[in-house]
XYZ file of N, CA and C in Angstrom:
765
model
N 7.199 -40.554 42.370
C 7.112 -40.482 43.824
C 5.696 -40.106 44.269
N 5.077 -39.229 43.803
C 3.758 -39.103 44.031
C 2.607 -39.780 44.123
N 2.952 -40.836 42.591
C 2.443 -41.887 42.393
C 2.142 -42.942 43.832
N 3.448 -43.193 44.198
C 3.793 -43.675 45.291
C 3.342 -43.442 46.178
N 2.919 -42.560 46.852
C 2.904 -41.511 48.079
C 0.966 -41.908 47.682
N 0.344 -41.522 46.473
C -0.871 -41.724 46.504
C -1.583 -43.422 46.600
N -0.599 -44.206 45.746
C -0.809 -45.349 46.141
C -0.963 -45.948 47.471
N 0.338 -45.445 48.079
C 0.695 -45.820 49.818
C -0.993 -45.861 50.608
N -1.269 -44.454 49.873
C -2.871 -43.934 51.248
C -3.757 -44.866 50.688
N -3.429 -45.219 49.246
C -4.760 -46.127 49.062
C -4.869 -47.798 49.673
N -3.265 -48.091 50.092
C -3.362 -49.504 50.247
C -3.613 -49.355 51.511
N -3.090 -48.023 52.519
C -3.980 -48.340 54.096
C -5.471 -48.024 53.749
N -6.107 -47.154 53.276
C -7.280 -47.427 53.360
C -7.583 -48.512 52.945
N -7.444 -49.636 52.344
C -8.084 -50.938 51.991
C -7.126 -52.001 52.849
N -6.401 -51.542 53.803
C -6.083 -52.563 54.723
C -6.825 -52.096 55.924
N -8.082 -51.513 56.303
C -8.756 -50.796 57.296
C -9.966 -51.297 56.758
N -10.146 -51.479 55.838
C -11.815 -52.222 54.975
C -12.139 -53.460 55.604
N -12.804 -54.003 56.447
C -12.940 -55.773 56.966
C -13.577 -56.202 55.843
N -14.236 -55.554 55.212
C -15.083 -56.410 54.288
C -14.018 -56.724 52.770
N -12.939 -56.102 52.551
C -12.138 -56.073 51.884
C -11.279 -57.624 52.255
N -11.093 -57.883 53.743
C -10.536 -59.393 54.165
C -11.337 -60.375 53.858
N -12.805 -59.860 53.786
C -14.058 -61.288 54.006
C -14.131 -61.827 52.524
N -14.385 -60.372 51.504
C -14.296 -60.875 50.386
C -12.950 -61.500 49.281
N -11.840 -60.380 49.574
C -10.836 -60.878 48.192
C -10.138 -62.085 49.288
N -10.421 -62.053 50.708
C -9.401 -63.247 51.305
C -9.793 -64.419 51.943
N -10.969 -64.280 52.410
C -11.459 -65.181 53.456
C -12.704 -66.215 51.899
N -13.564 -65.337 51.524
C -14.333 -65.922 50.481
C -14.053 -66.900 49.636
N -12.698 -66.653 48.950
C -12.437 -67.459 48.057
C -12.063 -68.867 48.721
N -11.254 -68.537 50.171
C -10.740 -70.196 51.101
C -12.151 -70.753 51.140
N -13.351 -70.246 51.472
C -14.424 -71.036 52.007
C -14.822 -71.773 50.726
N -14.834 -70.695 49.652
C -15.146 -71.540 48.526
C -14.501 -72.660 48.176
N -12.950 -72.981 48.257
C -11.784 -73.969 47.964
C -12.597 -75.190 49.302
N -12.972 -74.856 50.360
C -13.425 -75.926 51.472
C -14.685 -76.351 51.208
N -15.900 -75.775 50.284
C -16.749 -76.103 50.025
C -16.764 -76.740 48.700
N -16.065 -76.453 47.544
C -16.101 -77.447 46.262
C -15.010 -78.341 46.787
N -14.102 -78.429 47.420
C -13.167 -79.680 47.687
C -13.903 -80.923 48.165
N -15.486 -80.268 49.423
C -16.459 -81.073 49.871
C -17.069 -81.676 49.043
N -17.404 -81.028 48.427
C -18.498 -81.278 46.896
C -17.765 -81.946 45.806
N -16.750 -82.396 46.066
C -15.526 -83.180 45.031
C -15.725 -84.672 45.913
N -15.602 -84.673 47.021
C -15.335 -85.814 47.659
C -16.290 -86.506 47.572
N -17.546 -85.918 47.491
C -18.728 -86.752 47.093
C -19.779 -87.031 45.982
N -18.767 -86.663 44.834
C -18.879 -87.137 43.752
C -18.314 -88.251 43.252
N -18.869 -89.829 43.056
C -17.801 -91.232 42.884
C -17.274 -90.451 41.484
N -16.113 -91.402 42.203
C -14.981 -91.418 40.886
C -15.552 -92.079 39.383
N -16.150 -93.050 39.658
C -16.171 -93.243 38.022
C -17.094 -92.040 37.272
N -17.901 -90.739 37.844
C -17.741 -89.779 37.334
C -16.727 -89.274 36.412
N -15.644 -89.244 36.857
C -14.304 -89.111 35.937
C -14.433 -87.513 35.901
N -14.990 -86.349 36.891
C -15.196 -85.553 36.747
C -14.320 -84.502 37.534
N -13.150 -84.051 36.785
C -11.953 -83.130 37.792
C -12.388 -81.671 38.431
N -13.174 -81.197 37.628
C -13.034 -79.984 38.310
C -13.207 -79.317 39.006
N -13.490 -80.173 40.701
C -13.693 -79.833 41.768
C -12.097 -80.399 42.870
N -11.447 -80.923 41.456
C -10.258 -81.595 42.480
C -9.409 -80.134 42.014
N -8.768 -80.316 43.595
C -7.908 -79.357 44.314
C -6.747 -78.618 43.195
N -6.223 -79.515 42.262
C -5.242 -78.497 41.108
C -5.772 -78.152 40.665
N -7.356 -78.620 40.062
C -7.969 -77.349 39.239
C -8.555 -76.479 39.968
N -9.144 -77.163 40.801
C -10.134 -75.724 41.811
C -9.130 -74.892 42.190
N -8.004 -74.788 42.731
C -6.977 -73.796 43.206
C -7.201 -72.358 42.313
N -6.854 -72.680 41.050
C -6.321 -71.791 40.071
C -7.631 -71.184 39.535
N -8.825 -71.739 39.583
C -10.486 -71.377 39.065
C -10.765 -70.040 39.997
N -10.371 -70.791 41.760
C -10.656 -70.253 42.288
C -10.056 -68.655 43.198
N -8.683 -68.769 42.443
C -8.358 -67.367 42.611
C -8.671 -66.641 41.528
N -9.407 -66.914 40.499
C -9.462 -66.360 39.393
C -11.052 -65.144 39.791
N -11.542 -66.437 40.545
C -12.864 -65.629 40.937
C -12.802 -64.411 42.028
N -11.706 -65.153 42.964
C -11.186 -64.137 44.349
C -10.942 -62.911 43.406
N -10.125 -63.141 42.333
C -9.459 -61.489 41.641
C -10.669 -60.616 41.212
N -11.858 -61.411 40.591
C -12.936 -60.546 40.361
C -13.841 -59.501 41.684
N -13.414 -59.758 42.903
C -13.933 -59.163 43.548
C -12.941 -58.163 43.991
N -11.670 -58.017 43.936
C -10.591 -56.972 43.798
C -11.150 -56.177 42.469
N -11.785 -56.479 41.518
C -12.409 -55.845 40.589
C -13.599 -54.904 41.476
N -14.194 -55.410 42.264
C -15.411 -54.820 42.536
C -15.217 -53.718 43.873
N -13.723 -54.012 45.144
C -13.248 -53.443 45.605
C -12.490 -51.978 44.870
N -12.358 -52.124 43.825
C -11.399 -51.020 43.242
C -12.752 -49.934 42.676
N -13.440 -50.581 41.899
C -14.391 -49.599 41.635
C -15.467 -48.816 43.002
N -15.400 -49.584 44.016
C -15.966 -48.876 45.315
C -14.960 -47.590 45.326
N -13.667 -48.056 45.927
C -12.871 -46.952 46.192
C -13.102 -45.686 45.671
N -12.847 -46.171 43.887
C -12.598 -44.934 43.250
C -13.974 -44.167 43.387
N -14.914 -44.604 42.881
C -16.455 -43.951 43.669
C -16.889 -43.735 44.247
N -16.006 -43.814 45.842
C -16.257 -43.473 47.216
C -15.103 -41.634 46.560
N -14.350 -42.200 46.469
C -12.867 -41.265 46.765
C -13.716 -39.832 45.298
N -14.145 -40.148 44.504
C -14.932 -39.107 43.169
C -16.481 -38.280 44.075
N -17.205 -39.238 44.722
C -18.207 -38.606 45.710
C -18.234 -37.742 46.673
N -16.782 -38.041 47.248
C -16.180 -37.294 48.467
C -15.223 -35.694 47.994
N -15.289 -35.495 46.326
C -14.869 -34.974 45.706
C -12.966 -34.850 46.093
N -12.545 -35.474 46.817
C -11.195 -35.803 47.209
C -10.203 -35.959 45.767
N -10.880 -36.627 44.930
C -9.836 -36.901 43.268
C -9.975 -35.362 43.034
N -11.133 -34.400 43.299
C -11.216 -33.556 42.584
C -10.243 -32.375 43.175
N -9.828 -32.223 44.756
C -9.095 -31.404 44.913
C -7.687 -31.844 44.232
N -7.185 -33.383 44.483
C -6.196 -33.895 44.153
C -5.715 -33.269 42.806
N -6.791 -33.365 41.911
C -6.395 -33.354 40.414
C -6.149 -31.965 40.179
N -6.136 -31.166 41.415
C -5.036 -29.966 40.851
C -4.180 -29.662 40.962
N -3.731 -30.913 41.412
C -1.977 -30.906 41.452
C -1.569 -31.223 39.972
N 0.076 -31.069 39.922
C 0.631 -31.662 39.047
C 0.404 -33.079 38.578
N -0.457 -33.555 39.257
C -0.372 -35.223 38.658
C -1.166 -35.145 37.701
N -0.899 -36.507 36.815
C -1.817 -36.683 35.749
C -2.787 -37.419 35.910
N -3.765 -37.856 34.883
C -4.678 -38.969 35.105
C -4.060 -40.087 35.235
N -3.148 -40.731 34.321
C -2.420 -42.237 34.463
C -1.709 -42.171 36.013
N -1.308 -41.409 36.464
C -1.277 -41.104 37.742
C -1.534 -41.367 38.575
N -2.873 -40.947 38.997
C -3.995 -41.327 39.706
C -4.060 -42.563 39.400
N -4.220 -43.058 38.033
C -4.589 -44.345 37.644
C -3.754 -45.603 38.285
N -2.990 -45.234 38.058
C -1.698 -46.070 38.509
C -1.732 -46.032 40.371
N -1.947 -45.307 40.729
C -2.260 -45.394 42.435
C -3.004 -46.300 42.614
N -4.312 -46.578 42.049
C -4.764 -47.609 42.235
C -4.529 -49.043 41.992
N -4.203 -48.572 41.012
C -4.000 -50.131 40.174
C -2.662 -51.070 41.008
N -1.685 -49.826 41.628
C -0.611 -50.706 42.107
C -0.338 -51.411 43.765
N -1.248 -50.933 44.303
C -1.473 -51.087 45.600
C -2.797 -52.595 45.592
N -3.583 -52.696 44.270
C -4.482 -53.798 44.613
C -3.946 -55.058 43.792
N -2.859 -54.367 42.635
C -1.999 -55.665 42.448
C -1.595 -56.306 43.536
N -0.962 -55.489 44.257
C -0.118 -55.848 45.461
C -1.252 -56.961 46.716
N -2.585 -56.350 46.078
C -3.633 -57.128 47.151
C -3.701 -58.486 46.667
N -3.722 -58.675 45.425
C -4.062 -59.718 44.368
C -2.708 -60.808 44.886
N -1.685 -59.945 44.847
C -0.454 -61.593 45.046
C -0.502 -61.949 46.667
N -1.350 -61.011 47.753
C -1.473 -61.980 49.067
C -2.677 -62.714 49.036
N -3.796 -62.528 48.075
C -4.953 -63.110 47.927
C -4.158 -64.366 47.226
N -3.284 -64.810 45.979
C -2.783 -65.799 45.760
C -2.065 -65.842 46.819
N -0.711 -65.906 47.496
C -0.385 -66.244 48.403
C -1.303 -67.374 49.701
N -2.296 -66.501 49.963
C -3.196 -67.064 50.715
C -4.337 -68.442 50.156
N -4.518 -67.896 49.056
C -5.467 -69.223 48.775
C -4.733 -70.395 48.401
N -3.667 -69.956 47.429
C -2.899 -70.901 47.360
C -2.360 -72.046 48.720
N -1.880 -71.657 49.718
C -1.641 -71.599 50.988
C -2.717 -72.566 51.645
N -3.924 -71.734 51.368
C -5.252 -72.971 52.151
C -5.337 -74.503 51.075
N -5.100 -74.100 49.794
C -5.385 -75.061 48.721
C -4.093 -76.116 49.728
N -2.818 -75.677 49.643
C -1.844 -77.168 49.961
C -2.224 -77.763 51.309
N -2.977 -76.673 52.661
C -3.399 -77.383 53.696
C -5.111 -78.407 52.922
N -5.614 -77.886 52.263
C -6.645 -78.618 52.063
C -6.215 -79.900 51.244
N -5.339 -80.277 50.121
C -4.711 -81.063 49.245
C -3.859 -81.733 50.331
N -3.390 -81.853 51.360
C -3.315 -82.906 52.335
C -3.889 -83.406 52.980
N -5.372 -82.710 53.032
C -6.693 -83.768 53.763
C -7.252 -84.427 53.440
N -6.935 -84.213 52.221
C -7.817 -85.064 50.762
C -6.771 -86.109 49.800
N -5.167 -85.860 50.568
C -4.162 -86.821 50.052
C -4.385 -86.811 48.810
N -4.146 -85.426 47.856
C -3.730 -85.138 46.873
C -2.624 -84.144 47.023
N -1.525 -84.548 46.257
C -0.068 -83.424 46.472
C -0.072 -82.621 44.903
N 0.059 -81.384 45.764
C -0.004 -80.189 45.132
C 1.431 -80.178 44.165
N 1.446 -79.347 43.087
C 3.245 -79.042 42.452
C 3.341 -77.495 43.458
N 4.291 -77.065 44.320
C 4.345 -76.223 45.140
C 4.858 -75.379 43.268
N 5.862 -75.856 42.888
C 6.739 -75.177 41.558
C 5.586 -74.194 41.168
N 4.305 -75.235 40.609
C 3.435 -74.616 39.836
C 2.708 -73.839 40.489
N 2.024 -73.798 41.976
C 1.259 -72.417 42.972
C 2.233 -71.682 42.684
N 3.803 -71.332 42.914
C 4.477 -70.620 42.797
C 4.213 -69.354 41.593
N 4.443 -70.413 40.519
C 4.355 -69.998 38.869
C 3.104 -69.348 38.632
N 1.939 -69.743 39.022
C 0.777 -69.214 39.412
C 0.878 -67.835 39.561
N 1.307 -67.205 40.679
C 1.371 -66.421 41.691
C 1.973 -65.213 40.472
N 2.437 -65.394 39.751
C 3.570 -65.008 38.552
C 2.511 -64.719 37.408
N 1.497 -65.775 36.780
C 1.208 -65.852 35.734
C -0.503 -65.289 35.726
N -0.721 -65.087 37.096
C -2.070 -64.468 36.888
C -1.746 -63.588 37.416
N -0.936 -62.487 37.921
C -0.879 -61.076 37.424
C -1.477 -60.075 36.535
N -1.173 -60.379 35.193
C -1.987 -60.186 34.218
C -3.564 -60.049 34.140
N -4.487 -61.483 34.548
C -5.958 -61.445 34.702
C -6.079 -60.517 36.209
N -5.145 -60.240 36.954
C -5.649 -59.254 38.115
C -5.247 -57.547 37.250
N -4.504 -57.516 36.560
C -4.587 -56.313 36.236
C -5.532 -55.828 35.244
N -6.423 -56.605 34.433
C -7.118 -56.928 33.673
C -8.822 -56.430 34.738
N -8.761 -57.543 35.568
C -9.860 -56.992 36.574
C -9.708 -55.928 37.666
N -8.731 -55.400 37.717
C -8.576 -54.443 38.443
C -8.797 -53.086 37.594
N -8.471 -52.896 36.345
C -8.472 -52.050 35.381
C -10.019 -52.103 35.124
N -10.684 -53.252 34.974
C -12.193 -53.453 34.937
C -12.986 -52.044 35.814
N -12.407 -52.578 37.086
C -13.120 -52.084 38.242
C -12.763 -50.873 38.575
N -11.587 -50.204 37.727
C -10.944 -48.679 37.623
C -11.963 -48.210 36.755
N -12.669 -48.482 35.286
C -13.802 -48.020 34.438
C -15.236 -47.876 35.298
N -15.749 -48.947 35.462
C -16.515 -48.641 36.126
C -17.192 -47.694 37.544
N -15.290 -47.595 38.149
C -15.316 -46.595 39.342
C -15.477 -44.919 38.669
N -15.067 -44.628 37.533
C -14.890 -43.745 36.593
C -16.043 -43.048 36.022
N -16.878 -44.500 35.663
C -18.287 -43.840 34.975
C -19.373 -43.989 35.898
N -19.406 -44.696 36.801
C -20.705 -44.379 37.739
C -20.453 -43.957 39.139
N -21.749 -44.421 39.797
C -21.176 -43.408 40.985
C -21.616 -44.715 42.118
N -21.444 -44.136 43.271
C -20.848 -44.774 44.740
C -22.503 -46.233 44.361
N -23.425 -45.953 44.373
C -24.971 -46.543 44.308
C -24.745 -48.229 43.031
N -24.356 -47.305 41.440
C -24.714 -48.181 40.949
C -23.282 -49.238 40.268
N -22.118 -48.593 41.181
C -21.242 -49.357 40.714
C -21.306 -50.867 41.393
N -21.128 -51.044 42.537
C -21.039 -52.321 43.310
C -22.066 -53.092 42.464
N -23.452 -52.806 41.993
C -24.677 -53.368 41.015
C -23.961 -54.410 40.171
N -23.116 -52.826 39.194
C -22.722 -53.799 37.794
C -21.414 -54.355 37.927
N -20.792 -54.095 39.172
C -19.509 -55.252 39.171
C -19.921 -56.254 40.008
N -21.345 -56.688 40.574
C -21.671 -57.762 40.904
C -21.796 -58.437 39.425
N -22.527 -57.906 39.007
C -23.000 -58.842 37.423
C -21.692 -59.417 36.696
N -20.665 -58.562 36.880
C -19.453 -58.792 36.055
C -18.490 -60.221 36.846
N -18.699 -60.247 38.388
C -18.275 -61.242 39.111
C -19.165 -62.586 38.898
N -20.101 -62.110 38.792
C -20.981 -64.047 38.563
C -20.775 -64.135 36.726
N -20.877 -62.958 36.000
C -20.547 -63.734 34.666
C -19.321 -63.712 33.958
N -18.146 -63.403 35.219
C -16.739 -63.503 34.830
C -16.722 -64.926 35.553
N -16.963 -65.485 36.610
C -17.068 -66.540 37.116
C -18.209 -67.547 36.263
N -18.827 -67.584 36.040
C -19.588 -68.685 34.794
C -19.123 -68.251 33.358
N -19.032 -67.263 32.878
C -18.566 -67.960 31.672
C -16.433 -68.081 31.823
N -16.345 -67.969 32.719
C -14.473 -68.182 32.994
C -14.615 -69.521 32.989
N -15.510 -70.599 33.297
C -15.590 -71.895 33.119
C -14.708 -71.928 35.294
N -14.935 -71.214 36.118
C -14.385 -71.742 37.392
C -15.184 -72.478 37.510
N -16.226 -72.983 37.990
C -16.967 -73.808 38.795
C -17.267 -75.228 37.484
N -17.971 -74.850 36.449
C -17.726 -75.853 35.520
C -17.317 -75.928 34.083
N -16.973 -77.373 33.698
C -16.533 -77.391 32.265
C -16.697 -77.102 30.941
N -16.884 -75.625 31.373
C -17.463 -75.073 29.993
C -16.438 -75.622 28.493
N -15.607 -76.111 28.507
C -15.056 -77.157 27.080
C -15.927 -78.084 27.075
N -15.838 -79.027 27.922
C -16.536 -79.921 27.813
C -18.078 -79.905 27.709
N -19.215 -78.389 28.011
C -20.264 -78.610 27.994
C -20.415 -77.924 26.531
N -19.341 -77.541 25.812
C -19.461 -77.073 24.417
C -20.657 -76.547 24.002
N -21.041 -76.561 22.821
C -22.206 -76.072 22.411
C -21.769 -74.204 22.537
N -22.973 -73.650 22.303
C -23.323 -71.611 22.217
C -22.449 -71.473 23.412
N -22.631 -71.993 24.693
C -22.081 -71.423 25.561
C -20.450 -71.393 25.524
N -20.015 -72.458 25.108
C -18.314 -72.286 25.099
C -18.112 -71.355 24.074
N -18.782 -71.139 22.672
C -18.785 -69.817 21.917
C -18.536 -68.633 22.392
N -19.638 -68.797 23.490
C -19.585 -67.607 24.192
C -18.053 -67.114 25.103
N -17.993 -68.002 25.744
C -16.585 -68.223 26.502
C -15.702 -67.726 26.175
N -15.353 -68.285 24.709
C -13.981 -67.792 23.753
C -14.307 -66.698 23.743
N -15.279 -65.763 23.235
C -15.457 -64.835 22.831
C -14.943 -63.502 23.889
N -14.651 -63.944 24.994
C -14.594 -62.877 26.316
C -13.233 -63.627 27.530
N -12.359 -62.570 27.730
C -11.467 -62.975 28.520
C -11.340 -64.382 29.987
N -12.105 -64.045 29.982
C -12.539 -64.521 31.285
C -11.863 -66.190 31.290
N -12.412 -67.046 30.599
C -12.409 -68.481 30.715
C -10.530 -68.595 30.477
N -9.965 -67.173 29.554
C -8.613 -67.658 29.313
C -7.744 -67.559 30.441
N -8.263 -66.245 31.571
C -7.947 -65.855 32.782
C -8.040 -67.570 33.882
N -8.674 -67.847 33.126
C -9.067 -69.735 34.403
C -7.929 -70.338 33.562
N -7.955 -70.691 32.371
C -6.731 -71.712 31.783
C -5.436 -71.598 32.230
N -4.943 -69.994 32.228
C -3.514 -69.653 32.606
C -3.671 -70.623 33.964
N -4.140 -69.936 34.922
C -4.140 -70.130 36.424
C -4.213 -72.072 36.988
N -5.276 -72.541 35.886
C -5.093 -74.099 36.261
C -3.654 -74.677 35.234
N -3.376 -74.450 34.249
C -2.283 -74.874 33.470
C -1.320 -74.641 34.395
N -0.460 -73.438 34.973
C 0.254 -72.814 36.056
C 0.462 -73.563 37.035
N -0.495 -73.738 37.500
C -0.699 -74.269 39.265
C -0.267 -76.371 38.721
N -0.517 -77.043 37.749
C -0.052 -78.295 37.041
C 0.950 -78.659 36.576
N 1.520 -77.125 36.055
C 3.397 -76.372 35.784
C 2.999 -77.201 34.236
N 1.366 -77.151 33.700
C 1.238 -77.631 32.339
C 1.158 -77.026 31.501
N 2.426 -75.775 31.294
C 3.232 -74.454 30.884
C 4.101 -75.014 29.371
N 4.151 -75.985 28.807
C 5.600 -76.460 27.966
C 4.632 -77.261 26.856
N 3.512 -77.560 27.022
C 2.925 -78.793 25.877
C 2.043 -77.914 25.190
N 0.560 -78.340 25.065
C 0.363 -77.544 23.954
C -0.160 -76.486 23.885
N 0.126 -75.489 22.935
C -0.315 -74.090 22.925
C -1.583 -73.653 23.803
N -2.555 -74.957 23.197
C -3.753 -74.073 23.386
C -4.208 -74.095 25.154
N -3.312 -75.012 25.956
C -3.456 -75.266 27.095
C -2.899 -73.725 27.843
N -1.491 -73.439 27.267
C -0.952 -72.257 28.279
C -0.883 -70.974 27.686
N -0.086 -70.764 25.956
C 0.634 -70.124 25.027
C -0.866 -69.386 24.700
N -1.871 -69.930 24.285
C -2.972 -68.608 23.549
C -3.453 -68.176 24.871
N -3.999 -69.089 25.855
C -5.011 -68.250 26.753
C -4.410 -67.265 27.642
N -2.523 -67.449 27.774
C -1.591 -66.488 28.173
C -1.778 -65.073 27.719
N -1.124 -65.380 26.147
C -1.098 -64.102 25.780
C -2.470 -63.662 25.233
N -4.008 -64.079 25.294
C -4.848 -63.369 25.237
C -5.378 -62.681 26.594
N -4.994 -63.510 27.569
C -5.067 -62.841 29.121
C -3.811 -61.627 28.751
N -3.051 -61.569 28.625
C -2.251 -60.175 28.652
C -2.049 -59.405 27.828
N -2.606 -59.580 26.324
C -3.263 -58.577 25.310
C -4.541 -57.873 26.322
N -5.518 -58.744 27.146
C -6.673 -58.284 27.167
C -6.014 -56.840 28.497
N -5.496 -57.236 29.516
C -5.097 -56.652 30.676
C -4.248 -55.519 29.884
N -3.458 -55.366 28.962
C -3.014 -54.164 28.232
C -4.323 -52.975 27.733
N -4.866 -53.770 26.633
C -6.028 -52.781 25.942
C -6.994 -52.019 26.969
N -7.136 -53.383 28.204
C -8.328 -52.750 28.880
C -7.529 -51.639 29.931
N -6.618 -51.810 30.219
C -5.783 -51.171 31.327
C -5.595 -49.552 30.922
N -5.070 -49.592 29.199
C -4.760 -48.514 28.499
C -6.356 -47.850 28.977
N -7.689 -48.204 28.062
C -8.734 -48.403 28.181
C -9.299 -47.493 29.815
N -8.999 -47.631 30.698
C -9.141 -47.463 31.827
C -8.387 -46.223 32.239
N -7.239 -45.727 32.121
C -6.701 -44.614 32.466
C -7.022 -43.713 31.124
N -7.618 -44.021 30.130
C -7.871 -43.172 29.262
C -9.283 -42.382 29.742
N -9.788 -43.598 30.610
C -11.308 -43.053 30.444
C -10.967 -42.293 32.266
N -10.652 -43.256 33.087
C -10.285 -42.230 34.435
C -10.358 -40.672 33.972
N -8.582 -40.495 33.262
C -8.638 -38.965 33.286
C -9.379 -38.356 32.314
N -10.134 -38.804 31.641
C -11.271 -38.056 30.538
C -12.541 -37.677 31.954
N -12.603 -38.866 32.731
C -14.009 -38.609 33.855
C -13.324 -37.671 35.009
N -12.455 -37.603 34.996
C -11.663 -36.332 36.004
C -12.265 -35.157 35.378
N -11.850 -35.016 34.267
C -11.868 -33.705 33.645
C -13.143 -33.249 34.135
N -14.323 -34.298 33.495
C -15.288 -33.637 33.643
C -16.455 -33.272 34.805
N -15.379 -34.238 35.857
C -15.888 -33.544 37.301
C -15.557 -32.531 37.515
């Protein structure tokens, strides 16, 4: 219940944030209206998808979730500055506690940010007379959970170890190279070579596979399309999550 009660204050304060609407809600639609543009005027015998609307959908909430990464670590480094965690933490609560206040109120941000983009994607996929699988946005909405708790847990560490100045810094860096090497904008399979090395090597690009496989409902064929980049997206959102409330209440302590 506490849990609860602390979560509650955290989701009105981030429904009082405008810049919290511009970025995890409004940003990602402009982006879906600007590569859908940038699709249309690429000729087809390109043969080049990944500006069309089923893949961009799912790329592009992947990127929206990274900035719920960068919202969460503000908070917690606003809320540690203001020394507010620090009266808190002499209550009975624990660190996973605390931890969990956060984490469950920006999940909760993460499925109206899908909700919503998803939402602009089927008005935009009728201007462009491509039909969406509604089944698969649905399934979506379901299956990237995981990569939001993953980046939300991100942005719980970083709120943890630095302070109000240099966090927003390094979860910018983490949003443009969770977004280029996640392969959203381009085909990092197809441009192979060091860089797709790189790719595999770090959550990110598997966080884009779930979300475009999902949103295609191309969930049932072969492994490497839904089945590995699944469960390495939700191995990764476990370790790092654990990862994150370990280090929260270790950085409590030592405020």
């Amino acid at each position: 219940m506490k849990t609860i009660v602390f979560a509650k204050k955290n989701l009105i304060e981030l429904s009082r944030d405008v810049l919290g609407y511009i970025f995890c809600i409004a940003f990602p639609i402009v982006m879906l209206i600007i590569m859908s543009v940038v699709n249309e005027s690429i000729p087809k015998e390109a043969g080049m998808s990944i500006f069309r609307i089923d893949n961009l959908a799912g790329g592009v909430l992947i990127f929206g979730q990274t900035f719920i990464m960068l919202f969460t670590a503000i908070q917690v480094t606003n809320d540690r500055s203001s020394s507010f965690l620090i009266r808190l933490f002499s209550s009975p609560m624990k660190g996973r506690d605390f931890a969990l206040g956060y984490i469950l109120p920006m999940l909760l941000v993460s499925i109206v940010q899908a909700v919503v983009t998803f939402t602009a994607a089927i008005i935009i996929s009728k201007v462009v007379g491509y039909d969406l699988n509604l089944g698969g946005l649905a399934l979506a909405v379901v299956t990237t959970l995981p990569s939001a708790m993953m980046f939300i847990s991100i942005g719980l560490i970083f709120g943890s170890i630095l302070n109000e100045k240099s966090a927003p810094g390094v979860c910018s860096v983490i949003v443009s190279g969770g977004t280029f090497l996640g392969g959203v904008f381009f085909d990092a399979e197809g441009v192979g070579g060091s860089i797709y090395k790189v790719c595999k090597c770090l959550p990110f690009i598997y966080c884009t596979k779930v979300a475009r496989a999902s949103v295609n409902m191309d969930i049932t064929g072969s492994f490497d399309k839904f089945g590995r980049p699944f469960t390495v997206t939700v191995l990764s959102a476990l370790v790092i999550s654990v990862i994150a409330i370990l280090v929260f209440g270790r950085q409590m302590k030592k405020d």
